[in-house]
PDB file of C-alpha atoms in Angstrom:
ATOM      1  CA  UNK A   1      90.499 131.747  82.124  1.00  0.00           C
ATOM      2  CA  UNK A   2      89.316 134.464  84.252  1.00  0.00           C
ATOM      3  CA  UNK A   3      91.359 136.857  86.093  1.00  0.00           C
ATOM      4  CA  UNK A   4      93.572 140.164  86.728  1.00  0.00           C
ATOM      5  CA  UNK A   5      95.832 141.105  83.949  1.00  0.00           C
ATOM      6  CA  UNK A   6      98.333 143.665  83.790  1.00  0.00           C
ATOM      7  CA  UNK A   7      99.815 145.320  81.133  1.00  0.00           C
ATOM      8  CA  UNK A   8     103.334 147.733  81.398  1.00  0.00           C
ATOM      9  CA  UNK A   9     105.332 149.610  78.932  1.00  0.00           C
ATOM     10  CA  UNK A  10     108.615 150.853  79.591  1.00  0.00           C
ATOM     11  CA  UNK A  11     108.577 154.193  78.440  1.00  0.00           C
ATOM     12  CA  UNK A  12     111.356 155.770  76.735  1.00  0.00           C
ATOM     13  CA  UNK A  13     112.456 152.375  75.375  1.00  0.00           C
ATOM     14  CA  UNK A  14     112.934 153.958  72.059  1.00  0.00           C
ATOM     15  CA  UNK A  15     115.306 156.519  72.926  1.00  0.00           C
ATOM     16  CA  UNK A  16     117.077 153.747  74.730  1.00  0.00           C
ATOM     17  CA  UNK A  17     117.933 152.021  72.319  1.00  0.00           C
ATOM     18  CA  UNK A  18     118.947 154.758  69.708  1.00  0.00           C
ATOM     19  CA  UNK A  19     121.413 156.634  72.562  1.00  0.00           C
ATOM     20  CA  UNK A  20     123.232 154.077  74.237  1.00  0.00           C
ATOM     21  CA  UNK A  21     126.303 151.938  72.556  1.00  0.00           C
ATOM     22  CA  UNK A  22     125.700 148.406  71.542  1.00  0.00           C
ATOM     23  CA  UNK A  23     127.266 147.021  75.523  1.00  0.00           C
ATOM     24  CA  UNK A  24     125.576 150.128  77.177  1.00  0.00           C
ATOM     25  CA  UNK A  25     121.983 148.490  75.820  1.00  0.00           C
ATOM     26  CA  UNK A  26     123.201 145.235  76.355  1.00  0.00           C
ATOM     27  CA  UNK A  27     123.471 145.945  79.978  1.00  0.00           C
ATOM     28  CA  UNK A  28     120.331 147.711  80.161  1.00  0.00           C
ATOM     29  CA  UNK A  29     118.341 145.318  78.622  1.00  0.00           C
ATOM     30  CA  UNK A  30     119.477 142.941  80.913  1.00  0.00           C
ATOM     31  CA  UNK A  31     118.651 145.013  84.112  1.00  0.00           C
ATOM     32  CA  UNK A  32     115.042 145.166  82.537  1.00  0.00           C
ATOM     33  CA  UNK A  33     114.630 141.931  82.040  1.00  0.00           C
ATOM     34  CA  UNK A  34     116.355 140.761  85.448  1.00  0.00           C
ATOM     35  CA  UNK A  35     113.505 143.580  87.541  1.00  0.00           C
ATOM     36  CA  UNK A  36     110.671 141.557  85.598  1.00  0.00           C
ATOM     37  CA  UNK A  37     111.972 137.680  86.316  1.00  0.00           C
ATOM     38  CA  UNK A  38     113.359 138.840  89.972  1.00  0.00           C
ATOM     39  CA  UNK A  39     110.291 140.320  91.333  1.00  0.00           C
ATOM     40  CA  UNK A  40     107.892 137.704  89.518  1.00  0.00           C
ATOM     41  CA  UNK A  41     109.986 135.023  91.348  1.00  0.00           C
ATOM     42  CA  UNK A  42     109.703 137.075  94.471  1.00  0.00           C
ATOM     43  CA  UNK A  43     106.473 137.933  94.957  1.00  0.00           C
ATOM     44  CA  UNK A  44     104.790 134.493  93.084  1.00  0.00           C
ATOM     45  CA  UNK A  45     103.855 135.901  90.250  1.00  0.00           C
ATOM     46  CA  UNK A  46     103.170 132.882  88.174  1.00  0.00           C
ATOM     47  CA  UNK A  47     102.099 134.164  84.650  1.00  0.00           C
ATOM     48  CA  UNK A  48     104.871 136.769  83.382  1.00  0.00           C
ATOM     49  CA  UNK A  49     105.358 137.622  79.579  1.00  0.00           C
ATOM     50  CA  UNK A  50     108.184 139.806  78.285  1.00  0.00           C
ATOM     51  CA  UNK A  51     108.149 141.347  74.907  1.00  0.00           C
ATOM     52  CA  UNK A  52     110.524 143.926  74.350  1.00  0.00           C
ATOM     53  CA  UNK A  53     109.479 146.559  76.363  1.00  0.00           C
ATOM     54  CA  UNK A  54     106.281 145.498  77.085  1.00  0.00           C
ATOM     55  CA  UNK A  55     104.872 143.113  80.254  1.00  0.00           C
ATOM     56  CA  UNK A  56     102.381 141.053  80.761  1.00  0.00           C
ATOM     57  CA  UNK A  57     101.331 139.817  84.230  1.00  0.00           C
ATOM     58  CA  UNK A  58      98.563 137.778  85.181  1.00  0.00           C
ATOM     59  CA  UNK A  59      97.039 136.221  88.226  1.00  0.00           C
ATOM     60  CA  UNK A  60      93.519 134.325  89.489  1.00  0.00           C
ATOM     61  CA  UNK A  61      90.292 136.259  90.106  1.00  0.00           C
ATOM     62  CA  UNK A  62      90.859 136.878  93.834  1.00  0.00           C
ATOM     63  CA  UNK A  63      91.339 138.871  96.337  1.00  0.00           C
ATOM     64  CA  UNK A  64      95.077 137.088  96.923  1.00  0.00           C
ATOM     65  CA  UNK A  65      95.184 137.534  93.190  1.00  0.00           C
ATOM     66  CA  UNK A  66      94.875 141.067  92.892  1.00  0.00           C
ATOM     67  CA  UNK A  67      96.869 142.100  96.138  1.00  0.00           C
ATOM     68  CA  UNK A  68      99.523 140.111  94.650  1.00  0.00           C
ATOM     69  CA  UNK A  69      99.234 141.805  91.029  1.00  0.00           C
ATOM     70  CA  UNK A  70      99.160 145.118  92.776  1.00  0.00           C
ATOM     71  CA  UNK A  71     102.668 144.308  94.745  1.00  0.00           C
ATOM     72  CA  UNK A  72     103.737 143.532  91.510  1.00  0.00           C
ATOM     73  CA  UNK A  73     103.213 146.660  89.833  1.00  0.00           C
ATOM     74  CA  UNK A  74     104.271 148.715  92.599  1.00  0.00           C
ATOM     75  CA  UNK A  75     107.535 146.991  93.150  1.00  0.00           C
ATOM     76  CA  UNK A  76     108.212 148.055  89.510  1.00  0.00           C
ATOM     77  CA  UNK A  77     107.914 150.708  89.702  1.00  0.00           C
ATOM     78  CA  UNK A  78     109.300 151.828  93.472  1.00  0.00           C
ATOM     79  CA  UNK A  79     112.486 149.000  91.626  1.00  0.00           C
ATOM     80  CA  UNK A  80     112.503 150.333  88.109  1.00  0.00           C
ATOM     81  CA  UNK A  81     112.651 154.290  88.181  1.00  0.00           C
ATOM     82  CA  UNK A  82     115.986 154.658  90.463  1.00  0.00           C
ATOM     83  CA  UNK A  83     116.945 152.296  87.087  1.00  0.00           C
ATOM     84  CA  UNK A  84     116.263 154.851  84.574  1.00  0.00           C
ATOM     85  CA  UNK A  85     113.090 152.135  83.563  1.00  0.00           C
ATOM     86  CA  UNK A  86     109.844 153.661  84.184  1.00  0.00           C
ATOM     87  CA  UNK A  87     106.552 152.071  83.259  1.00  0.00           C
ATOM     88  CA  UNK A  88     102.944 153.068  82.496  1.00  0.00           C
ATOM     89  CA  UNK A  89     100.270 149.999  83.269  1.00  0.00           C
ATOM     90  CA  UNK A  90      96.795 149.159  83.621  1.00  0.00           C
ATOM     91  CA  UNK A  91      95.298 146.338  85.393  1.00  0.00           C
ATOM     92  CA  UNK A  92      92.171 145.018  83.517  1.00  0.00           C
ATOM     93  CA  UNK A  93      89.778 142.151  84.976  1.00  0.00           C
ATOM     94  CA  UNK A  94      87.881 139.348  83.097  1.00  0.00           C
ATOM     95  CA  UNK A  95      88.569 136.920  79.960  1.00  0.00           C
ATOM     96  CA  UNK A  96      92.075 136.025  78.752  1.00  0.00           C
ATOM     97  CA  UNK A  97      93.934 133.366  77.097  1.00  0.00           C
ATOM     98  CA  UNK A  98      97.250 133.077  78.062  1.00  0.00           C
ATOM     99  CA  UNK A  99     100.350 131.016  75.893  1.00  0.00           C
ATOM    100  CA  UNK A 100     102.567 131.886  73.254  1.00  0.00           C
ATOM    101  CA  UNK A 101     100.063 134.287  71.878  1.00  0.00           C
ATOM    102  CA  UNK A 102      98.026 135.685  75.211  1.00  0.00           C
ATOM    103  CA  UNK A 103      94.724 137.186  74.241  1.00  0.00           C
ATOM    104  CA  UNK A 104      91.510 138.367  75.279  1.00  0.00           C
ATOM    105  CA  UNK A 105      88.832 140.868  76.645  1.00  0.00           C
ATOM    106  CA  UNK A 106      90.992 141.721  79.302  1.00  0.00           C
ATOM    107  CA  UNK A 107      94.187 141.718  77.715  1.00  0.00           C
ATOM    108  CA  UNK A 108      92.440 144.415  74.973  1.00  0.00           C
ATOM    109  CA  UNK A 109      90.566 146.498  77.964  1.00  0.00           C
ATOM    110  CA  UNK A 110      93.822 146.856  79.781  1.00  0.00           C
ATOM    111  CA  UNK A 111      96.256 147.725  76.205  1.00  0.00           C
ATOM    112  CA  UNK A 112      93.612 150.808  75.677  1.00  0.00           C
ATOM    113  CA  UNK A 113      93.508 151.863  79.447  1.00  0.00           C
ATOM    114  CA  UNK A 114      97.587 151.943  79.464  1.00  0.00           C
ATOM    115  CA  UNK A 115      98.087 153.625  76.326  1.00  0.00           C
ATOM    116  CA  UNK A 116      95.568 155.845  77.168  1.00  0.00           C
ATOM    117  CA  UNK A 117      97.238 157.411  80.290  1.00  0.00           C
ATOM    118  CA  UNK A 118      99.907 160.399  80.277  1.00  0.00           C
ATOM    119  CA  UNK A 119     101.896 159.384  83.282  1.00  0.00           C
ATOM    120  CA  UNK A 120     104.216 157.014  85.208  1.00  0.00           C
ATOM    121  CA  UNK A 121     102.309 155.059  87.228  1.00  0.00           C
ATOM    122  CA  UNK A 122      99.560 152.490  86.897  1.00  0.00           C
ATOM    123  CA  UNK A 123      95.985 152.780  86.786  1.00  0.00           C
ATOM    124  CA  UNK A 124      93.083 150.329  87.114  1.00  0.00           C
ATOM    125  CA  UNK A 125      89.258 150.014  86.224  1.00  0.00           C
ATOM    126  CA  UNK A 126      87.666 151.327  88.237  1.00  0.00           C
ATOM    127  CA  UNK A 127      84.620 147.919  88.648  1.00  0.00           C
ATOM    128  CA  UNK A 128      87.434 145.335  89.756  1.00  0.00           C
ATOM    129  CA  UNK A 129      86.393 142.706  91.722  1.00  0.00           C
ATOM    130  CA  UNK A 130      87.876 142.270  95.259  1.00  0.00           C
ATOM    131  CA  UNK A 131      88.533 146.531  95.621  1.00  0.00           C
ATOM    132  CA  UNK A 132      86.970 147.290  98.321  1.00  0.00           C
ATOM    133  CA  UNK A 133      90.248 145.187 100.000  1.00  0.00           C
ATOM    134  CA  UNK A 134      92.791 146.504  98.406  1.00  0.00           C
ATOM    135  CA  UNK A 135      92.508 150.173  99.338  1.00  0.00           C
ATOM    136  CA  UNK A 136      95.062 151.575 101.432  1.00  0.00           C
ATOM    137  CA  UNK A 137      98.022 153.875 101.174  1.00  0.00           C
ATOM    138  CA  UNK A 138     100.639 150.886 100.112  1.00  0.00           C
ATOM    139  CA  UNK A 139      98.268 149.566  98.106  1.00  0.00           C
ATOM    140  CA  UNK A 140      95.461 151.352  95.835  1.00  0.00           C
ATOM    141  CA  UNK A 141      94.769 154.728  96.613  1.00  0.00           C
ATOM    142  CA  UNK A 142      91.931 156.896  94.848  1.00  0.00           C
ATOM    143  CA  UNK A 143      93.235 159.538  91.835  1.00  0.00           C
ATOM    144  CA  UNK A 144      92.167 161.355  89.093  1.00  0.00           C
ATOM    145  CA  UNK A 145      94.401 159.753  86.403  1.00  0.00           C
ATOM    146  CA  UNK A 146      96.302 161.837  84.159  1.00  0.00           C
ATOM    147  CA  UNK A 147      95.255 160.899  80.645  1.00  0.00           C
ATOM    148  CA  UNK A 148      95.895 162.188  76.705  1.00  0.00           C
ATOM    149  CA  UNK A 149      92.912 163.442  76.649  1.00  0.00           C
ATOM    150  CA  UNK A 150      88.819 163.141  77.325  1.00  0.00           C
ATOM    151  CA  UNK A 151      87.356 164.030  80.977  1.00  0.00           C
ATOM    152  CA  UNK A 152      88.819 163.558  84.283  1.00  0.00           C
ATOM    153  CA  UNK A 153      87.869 160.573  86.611  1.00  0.00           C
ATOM    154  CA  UNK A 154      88.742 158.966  89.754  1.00  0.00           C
ATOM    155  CA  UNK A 155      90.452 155.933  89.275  1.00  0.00           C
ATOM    156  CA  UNK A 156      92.261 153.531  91.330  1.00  0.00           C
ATOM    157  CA  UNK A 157      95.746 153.649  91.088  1.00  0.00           C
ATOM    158  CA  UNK A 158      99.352 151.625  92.398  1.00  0.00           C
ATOM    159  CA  UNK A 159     100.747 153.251  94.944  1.00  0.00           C
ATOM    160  CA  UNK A 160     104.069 153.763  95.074  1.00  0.00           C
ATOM    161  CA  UNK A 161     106.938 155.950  96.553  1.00  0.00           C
ATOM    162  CA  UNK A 162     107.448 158.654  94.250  1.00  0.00           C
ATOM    163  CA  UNK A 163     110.875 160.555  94.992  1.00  0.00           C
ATOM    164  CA  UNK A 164     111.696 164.397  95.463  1.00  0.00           C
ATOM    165  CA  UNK A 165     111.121 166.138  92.412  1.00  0.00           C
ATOM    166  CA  UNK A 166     115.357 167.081  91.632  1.00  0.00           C
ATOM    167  CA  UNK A 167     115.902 163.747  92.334  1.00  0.00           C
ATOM    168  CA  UNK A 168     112.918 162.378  90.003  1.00  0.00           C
ATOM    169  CA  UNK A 169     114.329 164.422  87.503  1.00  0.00           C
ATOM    170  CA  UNK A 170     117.488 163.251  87.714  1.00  0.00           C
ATOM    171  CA  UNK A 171     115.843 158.984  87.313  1.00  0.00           C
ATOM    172  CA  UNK A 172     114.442 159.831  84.117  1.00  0.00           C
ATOM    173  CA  UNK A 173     116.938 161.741  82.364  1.00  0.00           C
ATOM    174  CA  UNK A 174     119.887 159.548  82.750  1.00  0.00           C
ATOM    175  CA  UNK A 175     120.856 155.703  81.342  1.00  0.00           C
ATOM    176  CA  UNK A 176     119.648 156.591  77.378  1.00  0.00           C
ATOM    177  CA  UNK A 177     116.052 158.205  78.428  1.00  0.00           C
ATOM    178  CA  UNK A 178     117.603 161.478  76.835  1.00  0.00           C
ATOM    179  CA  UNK A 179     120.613 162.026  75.009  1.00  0.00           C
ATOM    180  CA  UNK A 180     123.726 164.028  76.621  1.00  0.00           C
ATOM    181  CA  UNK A 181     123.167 167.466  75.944  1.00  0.00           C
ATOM    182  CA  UNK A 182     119.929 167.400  75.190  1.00  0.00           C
ATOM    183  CA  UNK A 183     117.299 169.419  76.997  1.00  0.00           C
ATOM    184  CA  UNK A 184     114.399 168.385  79.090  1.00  0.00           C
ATOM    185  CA  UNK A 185     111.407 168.051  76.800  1.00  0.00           C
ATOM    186  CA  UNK A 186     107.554 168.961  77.679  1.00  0.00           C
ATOM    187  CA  UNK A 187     106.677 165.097  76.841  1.00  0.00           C
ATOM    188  CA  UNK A 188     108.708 164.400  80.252  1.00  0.00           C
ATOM    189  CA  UNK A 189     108.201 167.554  81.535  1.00  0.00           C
ATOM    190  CA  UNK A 190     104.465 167.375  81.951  1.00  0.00           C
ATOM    191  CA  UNK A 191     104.707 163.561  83.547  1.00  0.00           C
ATOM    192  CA  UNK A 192     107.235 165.240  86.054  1.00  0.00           C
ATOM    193  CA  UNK A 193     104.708 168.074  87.042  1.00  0.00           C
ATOM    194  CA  UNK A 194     102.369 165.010  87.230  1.00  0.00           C
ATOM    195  CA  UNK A 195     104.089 163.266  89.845  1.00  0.00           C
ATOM    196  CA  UNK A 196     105.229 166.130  91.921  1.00  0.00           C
ATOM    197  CA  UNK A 197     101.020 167.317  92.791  1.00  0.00           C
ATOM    198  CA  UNK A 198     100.653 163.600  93.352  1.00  0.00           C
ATOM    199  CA  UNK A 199     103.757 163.700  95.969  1.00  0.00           C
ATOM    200  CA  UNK A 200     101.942 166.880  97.328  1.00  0.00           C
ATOM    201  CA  UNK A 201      98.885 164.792  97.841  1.00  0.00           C
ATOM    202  CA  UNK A 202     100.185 161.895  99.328  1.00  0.00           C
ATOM    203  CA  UNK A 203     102.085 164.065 102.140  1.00  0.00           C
ATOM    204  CA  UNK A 204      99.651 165.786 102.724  1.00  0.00           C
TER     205      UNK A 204
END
């Protein structure tokens, strides 16, 4: 089939799992997979995978089809950082198969644009059908996006609310993203700074 497809890590999902007690990650595994089901269910998100930390989404080539893929995202992560879960996505367009093993142009197109990034958020290539109607400042906005490395481009990207700096700070160092006692690293340091110009932009 043809369509949008996104892809999602949770990020930090290692240190998750090697900081928290065995009911601590219990819990927390359940909140993660309770924000994918519950806003799937909400917003009509047919086509939802979970594997570990990892989603899949997946909806029909249209213009209802990628507003509602976009909702998606941005509900997880407006949901999922006040959580302690934040994600790092792509939204790819074309060819996929999708079953008990979901596969495809699109499904490989968005894996390298997500693990390509250096950010929380969620970026999309930049030739999807149906943009030109999905613009807007709840929706896609225009941004250079933050990658590991190679040149900078514009890309469209979910929008989403990001909080105060302190108190962004304070989302992704708590619930098993870093041990007690530990000190902020540069790894999270450097997505902070990230999402702090981007809060400057979007006020501004």
């Amino acid at each position: 089939m043809t369509g949008y497809f996104l892809i999602a890590d949770l990020l930090g999902f290692g240190s998750i799992v090697q900081n928290l007690s065995e009911e601590s990650l219990s819990n927390r595994i359940e909140t993660w997979v309770e924000l994918i089901q519950g806003t799937a269910t909400k917003l009509g998100v047919q086509h939802v995978q979970l594997i570990s930390d990892t989603v899949f989404a997946a909806t029909e080539s249209s213009s209802e089809g990628l507003e509602k893929l976009i909702k998606f995202g941005s509900t997880l992560l407006n949901a999922g950082v006040p959580l302690s879960l934040p994600i790092r996505g792509a939204i790819s367009h074309g060819e996929y198969s999708w079953g008990k093993l979901t596969y495809g142009k699109a499904v490989i197109r968005g894996h390298e644009l997500e693990a390509a990034q250096d950010w929380i958020g969620i970026g999309c290539e930049n030739a999807l059908p149906h943009l030109t109607s999905a613009w807007g400042r709840d929706s896609l906005v225009c941004y250079p996006l933050p990658m590991k490395r190679g040149a900078i481009r514009l890309h469209p990207v979910v929008a989403w609310e990001v909080p105060e700096f302190q108190v962004l700070i304070r989302f992704l160092s708590s619930d098993g993203l870093i041990r007690e006692g530990d000190a902020l690293g540069w790894e999270l340091g450097q997505k902070l700074t990230t999402h702090y110009t981007l809060a400057c932009i979007s006020d501004s």
